PDB file of C-alpha atoms in Angstrom:
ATOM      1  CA  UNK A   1       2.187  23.289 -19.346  1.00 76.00           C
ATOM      2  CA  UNK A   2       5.398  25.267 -20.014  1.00 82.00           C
ATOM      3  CA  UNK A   3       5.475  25.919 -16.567  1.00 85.00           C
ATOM      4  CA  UNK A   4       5.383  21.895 -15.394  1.00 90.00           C
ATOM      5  CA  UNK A   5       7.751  19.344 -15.987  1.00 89.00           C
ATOM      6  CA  UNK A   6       6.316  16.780 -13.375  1.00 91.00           C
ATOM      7  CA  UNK A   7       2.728  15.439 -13.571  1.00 93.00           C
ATOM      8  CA  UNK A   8       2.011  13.158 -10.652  1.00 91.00           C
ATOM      9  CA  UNK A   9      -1.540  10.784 -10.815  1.00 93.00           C
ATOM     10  CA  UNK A  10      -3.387   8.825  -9.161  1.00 91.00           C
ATOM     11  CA  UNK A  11      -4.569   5.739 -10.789  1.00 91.00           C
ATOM     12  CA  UNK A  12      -7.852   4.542  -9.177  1.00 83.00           C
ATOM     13  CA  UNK A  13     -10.509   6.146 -10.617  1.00 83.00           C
ATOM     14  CA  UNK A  14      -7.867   8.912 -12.534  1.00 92.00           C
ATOM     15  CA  UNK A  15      -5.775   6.103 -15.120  1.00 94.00           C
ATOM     16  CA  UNK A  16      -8.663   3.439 -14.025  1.00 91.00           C
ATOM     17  CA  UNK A  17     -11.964   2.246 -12.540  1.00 85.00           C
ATOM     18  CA  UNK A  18     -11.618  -1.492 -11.715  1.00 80.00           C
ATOM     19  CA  UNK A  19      -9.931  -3.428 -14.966  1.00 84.00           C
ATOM     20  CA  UNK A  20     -11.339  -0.126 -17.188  1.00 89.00           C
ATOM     21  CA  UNK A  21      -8.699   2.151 -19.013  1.00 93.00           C
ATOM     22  CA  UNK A  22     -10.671   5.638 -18.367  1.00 93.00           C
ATOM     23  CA  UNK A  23     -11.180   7.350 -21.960  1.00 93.00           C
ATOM     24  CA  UNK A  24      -8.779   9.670 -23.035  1.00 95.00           C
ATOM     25  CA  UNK A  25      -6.670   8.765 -20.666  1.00 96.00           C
ATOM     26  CA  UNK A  26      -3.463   7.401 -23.639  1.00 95.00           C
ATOM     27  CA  UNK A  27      -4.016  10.169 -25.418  1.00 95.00           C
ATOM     28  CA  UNK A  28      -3.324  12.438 -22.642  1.00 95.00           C
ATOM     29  CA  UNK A  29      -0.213  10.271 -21.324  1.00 95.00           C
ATOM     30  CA  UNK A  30       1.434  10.218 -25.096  1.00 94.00           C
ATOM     31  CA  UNK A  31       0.740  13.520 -25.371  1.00 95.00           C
ATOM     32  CA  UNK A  32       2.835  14.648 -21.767  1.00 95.00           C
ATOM     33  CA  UNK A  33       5.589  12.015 -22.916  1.00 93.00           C
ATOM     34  CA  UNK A  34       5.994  13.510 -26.380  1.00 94.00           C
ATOM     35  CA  UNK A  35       6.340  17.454 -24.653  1.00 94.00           C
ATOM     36  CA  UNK A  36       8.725  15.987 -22.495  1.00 93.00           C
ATOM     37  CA  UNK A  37       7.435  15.144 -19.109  1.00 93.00           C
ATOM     38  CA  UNK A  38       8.083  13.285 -16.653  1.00 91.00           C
ATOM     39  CA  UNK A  39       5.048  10.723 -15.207  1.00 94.00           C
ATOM     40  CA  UNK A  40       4.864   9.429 -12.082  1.00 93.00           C
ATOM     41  CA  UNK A  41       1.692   6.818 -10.699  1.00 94.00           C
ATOM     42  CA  UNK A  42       0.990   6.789  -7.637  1.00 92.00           C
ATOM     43  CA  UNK A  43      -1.780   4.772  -5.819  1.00 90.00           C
ATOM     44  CA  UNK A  44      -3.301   3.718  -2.223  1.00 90.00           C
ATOM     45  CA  UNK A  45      -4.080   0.333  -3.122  1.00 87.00           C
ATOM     46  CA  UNK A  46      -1.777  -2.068  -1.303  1.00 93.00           C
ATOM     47  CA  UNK A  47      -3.077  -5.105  -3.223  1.00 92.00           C
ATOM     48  CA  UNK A  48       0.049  -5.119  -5.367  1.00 91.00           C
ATOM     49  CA  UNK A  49       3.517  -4.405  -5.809  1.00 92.00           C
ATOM     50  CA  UNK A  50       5.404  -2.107  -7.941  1.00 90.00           C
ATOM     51  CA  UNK A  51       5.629  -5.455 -10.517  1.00 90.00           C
ATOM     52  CA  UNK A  52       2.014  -6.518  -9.960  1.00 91.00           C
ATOM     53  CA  UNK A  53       1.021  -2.383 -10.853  1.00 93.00           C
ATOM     54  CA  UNK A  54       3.429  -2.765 -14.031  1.00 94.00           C
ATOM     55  CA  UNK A  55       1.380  -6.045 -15.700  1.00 94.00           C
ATOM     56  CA  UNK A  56      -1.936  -3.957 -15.331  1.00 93.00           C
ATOM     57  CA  UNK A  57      -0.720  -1.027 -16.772  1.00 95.00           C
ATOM     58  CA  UNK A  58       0.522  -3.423 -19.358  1.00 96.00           C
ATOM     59  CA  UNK A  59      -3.279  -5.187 -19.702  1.00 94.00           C
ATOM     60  CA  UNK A  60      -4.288  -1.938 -19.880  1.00 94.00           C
ATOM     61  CA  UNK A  61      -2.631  -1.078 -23.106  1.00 93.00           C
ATOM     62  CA  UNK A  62      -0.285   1.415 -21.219  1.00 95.00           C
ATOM     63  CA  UNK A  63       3.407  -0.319 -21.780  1.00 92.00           C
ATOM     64  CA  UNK A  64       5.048   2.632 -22.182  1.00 91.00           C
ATOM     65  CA  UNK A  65       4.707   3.144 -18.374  1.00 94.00           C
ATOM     66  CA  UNK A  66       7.637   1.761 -16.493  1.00 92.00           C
ATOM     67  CA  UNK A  67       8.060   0.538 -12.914  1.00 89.00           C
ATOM     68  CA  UNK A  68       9.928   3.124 -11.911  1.00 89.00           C
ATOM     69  CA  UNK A  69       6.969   5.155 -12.115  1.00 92.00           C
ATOM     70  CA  UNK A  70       4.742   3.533 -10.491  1.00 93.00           C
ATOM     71  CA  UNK A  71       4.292   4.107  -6.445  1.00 91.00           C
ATOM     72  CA  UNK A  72       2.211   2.154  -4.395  1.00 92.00           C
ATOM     73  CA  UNK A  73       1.284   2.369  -0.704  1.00 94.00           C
ATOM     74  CA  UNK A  74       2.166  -1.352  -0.282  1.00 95.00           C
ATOM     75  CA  UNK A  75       5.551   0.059  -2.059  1.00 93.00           C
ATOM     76  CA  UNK A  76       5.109   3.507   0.806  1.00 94.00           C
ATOM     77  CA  UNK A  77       4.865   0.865   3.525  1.00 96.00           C
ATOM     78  CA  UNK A  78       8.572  -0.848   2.618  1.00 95.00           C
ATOM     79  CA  UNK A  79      10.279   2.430   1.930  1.00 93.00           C
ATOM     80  CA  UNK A  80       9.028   3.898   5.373  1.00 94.00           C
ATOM     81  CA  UNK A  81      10.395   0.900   7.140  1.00 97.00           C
ATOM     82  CA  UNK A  82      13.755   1.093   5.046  1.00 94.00           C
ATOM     83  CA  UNK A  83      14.087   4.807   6.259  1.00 91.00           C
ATOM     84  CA  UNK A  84      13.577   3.602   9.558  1.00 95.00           C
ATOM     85  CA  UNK A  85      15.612   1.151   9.635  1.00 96.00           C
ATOM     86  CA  UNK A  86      13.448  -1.953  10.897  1.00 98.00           C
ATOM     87  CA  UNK A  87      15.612  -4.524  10.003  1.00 97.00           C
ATOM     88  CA  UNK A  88      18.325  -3.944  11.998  1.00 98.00           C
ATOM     89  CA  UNK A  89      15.965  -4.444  14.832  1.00 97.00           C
ATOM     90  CA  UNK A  90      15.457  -7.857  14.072  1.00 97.00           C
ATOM     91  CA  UNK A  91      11.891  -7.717  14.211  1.00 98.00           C
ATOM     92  CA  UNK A  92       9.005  -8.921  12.279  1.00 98.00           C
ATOM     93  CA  UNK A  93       5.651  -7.653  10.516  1.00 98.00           C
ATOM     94  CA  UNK A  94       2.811  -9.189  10.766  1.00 98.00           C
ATOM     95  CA  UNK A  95       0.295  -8.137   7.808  1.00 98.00           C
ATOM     96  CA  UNK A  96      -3.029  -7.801   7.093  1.00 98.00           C
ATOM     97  CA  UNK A  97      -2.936  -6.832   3.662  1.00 97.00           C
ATOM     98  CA  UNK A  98      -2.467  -8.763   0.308  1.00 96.00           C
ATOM     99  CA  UNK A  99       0.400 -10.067  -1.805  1.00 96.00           C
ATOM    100  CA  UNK A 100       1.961  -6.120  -2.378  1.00 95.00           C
ATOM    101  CA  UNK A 101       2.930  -6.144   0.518  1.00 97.00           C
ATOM    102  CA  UNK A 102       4.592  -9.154   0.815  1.00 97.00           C
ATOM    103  CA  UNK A 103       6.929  -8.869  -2.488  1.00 95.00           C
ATOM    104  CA  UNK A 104       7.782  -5.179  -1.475  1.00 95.00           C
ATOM    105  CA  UNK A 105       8.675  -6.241   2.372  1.00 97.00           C
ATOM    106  CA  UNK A 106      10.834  -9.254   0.260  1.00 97.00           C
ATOM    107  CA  UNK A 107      12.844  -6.794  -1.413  1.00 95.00           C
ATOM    108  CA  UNK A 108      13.782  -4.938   1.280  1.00 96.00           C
ATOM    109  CA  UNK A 109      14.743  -8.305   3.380  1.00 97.00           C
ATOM    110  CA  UNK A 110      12.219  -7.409   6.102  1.00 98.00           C
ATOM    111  CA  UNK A 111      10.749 -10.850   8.237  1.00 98.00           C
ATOM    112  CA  UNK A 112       7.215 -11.004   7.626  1.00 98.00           C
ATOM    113  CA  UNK A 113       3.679 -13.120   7.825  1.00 98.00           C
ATOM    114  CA  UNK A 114       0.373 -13.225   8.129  1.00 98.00           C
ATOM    115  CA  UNK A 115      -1.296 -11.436   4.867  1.00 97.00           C
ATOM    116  CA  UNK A 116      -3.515 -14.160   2.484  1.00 97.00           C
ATOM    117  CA  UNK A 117      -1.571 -17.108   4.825  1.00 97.00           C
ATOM    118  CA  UNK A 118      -4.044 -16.412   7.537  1.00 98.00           C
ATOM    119  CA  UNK A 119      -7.217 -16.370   5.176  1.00 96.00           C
ATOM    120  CA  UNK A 120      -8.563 -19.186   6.363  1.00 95.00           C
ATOM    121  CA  UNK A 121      -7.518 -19.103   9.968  1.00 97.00           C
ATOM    122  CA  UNK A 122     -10.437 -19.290  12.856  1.00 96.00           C
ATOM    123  CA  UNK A 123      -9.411 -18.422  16.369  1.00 96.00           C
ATOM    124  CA  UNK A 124     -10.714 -20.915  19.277  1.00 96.00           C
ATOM    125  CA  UNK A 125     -12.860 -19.318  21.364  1.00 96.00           C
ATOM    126  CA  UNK A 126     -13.700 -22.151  23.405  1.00 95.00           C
ATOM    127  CA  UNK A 127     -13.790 -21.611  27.395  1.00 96.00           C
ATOM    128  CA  UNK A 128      -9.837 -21.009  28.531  1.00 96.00           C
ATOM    129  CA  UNK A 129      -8.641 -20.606  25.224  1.00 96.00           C
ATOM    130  CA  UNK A 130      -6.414 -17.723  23.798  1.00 97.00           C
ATOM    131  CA  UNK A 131      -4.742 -17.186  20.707  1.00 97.00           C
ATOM    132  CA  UNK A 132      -0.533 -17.239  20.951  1.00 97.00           C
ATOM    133  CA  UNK A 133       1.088 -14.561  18.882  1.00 98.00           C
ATOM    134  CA  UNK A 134       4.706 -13.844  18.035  1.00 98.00           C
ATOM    135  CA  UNK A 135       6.558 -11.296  20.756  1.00 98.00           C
ATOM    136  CA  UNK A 136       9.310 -10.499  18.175  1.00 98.00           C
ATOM    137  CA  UNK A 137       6.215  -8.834  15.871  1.00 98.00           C
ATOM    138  CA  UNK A 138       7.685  -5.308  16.148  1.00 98.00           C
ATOM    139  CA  UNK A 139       5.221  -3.761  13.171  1.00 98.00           C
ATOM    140  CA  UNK A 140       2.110  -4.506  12.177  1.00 98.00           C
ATOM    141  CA  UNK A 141       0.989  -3.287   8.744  1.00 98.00           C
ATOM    142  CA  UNK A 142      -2.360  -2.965   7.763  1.00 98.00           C
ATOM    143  CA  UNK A 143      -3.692  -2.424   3.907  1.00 97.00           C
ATOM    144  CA  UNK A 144      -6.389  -3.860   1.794  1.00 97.00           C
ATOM    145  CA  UNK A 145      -7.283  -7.091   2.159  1.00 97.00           C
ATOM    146  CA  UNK A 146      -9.860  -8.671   0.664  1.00 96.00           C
ATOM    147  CA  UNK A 147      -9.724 -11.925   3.214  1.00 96.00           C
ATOM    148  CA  UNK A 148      -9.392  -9.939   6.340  1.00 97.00           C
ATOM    149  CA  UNK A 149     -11.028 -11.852   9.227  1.00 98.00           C
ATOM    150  CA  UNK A 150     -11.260 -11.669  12.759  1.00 98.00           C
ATOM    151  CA  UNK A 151      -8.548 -14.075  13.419  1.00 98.00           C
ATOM    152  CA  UNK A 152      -6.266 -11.421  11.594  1.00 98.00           C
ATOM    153  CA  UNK A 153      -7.901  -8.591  14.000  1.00 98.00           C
ATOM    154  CA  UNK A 154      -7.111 -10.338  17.115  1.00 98.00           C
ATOM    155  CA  UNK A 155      -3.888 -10.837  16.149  1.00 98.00           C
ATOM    156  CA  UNK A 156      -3.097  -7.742  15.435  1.00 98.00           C
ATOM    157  CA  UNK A 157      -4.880  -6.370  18.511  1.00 98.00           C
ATOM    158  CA  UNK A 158      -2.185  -8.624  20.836  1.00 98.00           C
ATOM    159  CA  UNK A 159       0.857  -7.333  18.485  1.00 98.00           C
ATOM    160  CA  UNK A 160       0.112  -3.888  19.059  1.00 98.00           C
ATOM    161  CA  UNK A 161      -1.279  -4.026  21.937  1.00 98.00           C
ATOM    162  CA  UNK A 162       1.167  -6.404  23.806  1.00 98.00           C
ATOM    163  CA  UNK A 163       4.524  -6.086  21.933  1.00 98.00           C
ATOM    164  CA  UNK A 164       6.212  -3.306  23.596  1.00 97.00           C
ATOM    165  CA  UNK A 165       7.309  -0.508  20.359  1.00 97.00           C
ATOM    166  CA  UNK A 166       4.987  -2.262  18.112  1.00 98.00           C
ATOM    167  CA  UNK A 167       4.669   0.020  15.470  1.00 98.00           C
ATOM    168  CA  UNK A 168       0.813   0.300  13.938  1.00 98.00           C
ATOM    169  CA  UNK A 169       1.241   1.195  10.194  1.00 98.00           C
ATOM    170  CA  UNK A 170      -1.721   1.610   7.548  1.00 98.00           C
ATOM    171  CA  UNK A 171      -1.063   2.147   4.040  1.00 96.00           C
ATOM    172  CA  UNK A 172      -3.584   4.142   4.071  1.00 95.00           C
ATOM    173  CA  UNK A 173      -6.995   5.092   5.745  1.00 95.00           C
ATOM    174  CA  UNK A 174      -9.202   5.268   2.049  1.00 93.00           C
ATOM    175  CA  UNK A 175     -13.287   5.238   2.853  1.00 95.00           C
ATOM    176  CA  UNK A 176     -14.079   3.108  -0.480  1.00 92.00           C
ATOM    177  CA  UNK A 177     -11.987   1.580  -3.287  1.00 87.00           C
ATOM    178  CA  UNK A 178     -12.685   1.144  -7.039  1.00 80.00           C
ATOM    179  CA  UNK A 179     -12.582  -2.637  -7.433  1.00 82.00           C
ATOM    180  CA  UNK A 180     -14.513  -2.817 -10.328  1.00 81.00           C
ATOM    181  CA  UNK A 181     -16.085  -0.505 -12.637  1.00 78.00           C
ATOM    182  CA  UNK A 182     -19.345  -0.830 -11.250  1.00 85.00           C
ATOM    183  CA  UNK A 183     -19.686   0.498  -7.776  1.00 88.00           C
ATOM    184  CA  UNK A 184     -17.533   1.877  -5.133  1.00 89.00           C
ATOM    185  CA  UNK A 185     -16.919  -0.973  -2.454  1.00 93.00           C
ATOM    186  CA  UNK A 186     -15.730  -0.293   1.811  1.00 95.00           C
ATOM    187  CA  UNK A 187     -11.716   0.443   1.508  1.00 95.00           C
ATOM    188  CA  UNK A 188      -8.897   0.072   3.612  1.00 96.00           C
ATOM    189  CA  UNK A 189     -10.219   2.513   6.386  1.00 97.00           C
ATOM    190  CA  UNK A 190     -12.542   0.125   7.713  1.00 97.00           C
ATOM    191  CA  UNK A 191      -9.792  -2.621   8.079  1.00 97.00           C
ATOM    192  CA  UNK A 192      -7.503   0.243   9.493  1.00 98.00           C
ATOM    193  CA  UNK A 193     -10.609   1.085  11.433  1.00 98.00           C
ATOM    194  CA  UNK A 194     -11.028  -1.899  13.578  1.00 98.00           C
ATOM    195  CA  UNK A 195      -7.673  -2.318  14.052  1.00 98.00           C
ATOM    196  CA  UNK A 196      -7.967   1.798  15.934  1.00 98.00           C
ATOM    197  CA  UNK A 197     -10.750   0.312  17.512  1.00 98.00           C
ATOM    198  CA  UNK A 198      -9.470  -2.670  19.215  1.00 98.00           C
ATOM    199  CA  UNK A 199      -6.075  -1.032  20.540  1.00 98.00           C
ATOM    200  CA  UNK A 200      -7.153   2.816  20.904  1.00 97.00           C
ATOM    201  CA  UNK A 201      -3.670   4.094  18.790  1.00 98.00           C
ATOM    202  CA  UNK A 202      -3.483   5.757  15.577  1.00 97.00           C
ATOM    203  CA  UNK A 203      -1.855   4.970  13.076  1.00 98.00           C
ATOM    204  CA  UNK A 204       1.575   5.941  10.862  1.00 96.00           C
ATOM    205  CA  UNK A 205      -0.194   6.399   7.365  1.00 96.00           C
ATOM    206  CA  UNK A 206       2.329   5.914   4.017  1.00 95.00           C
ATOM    207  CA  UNK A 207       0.067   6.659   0.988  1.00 92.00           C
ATOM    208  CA  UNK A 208      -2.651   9.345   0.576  1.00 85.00           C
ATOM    209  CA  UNK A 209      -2.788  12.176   1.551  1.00 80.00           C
ATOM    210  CA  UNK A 210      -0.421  11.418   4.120  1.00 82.00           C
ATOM    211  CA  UNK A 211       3.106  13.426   2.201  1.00 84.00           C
ATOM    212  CA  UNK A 212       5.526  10.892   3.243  1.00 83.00           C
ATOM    213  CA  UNK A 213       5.018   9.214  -0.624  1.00 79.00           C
ATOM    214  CA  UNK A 214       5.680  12.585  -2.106  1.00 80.00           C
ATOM    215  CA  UNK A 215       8.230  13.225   0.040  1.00 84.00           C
ATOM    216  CA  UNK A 216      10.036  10.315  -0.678  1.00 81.00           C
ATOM    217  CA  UNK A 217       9.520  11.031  -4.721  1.00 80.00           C
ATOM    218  CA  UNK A 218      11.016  14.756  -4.178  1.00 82.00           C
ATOM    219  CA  UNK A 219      13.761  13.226  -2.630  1.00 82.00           C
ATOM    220  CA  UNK A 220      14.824  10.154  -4.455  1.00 77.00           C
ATOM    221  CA  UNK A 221      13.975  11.308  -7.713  1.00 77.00           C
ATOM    222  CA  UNK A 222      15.204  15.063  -7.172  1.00 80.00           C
ATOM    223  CA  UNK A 223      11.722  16.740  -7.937  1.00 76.00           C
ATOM    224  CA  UNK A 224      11.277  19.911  -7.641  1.00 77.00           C
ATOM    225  CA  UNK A 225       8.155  20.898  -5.991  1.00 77.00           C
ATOM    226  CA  UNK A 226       7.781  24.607  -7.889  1.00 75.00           C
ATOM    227  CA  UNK A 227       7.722  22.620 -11.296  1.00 77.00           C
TER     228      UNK A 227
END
């Protein structure tokens, strides 16, 4: 421990299964903070923002963590954009994802839609028909989402496909997920999966293991990697 002064965790399945506190795991986290080190949280699941991450921690009985420790790939999916510089293209995101991304792309001023809007939605597939999608879609994003449909995969499908420089983003490409304590259930690599499937491209991965979320940490927060 002398030798560390930056512990970096995951939370799913490391801090948590589901809504479960894994045992030990306050103990450990006071014992760090009282030595003196710094914490940082970092997870894959999109579902929520930084804020959203901060209220479970809370309901987890773990209010000593602050936002600014926390790091999600819904969070990874904003900052990449920032460093690019997407807004100043004027262009929009269409998501297929959940509310995290949504508040994080709102705090960075990026255009977006799509996401839990277009739960519901049911393309006509009547004789003639087509679906209409937005040309000034210049990203799509693509995390967890509980309510993904194929009305959501077509539409990403034309974006990418048909939007010239349409940028195909997953937050990450995760087999399974810890929803709940009690099993593993399919994760976000089988919604990035269909979308690789219907347009042939790969994607530009934010979270896990993909280093552009530690590489943003090193570099905001001054981290060095040897400690």
């Amino acid at each position: 421990l002398p030798n560390v002064d930056v512990f970096i965790f995951d939370c799913d399945g490391v801090i948590w299964r589901g809504d479960s506190v894994i045992e030990g795991i306050p103990e450990t986290l006071a014992k760090l903070r009282s030595l003196g080190k710094k914490m940082y949280f970092v997870t894959n699941n999109s579902t929520k923002s930084r804020a959203g991450y901060k209220k479970k921690f809370d309901s987890l009985g773990l209010s000593d963590v602050p936002a600014e420790e926390i790091f999600s790939s819904s969070f990874a999916a904003a900052a990449y954009l920032e460093q690019t510089k997407f807004k100043d293209s004027g262009k929009k995101v269409y998501v297929i994802g959940e509310v995290g991304i949504q508040e994080e792309l709102d705090l960075i001023g990026v255009d977006h839609f799509g996401g839990p809007e277009d739960g519901g939605k049911k393309p006509d597939m009547g004789p003639g028909c087509k679906l209409d999608h937005d040309p000034d879609v210049g990203a799509v994003v693509v995390g967890f989402d509980r309510n993904i449909n194929y009305y959501k995969i077509q539409y990403a499908q034309l974006c990418i496909n048909e939007n010239p420089g349409c940028e195909f983003i997953a937050t990450n490409t995760d087999a399974v997920t810890h929803l709940t304590d009690a099993q593993e259930w399919a994760g976000n690599g089988s919604m990035v999966g269909a979308i690789k499937g219907c347009t042939g491209k790969e994607p530009t991965v934010v979270g896990k293991p993909s280093p552009l979320m530690i590489d943003y940490l090193c570099e905001k927060l001054g981290l060095d990697r040897g400690r």
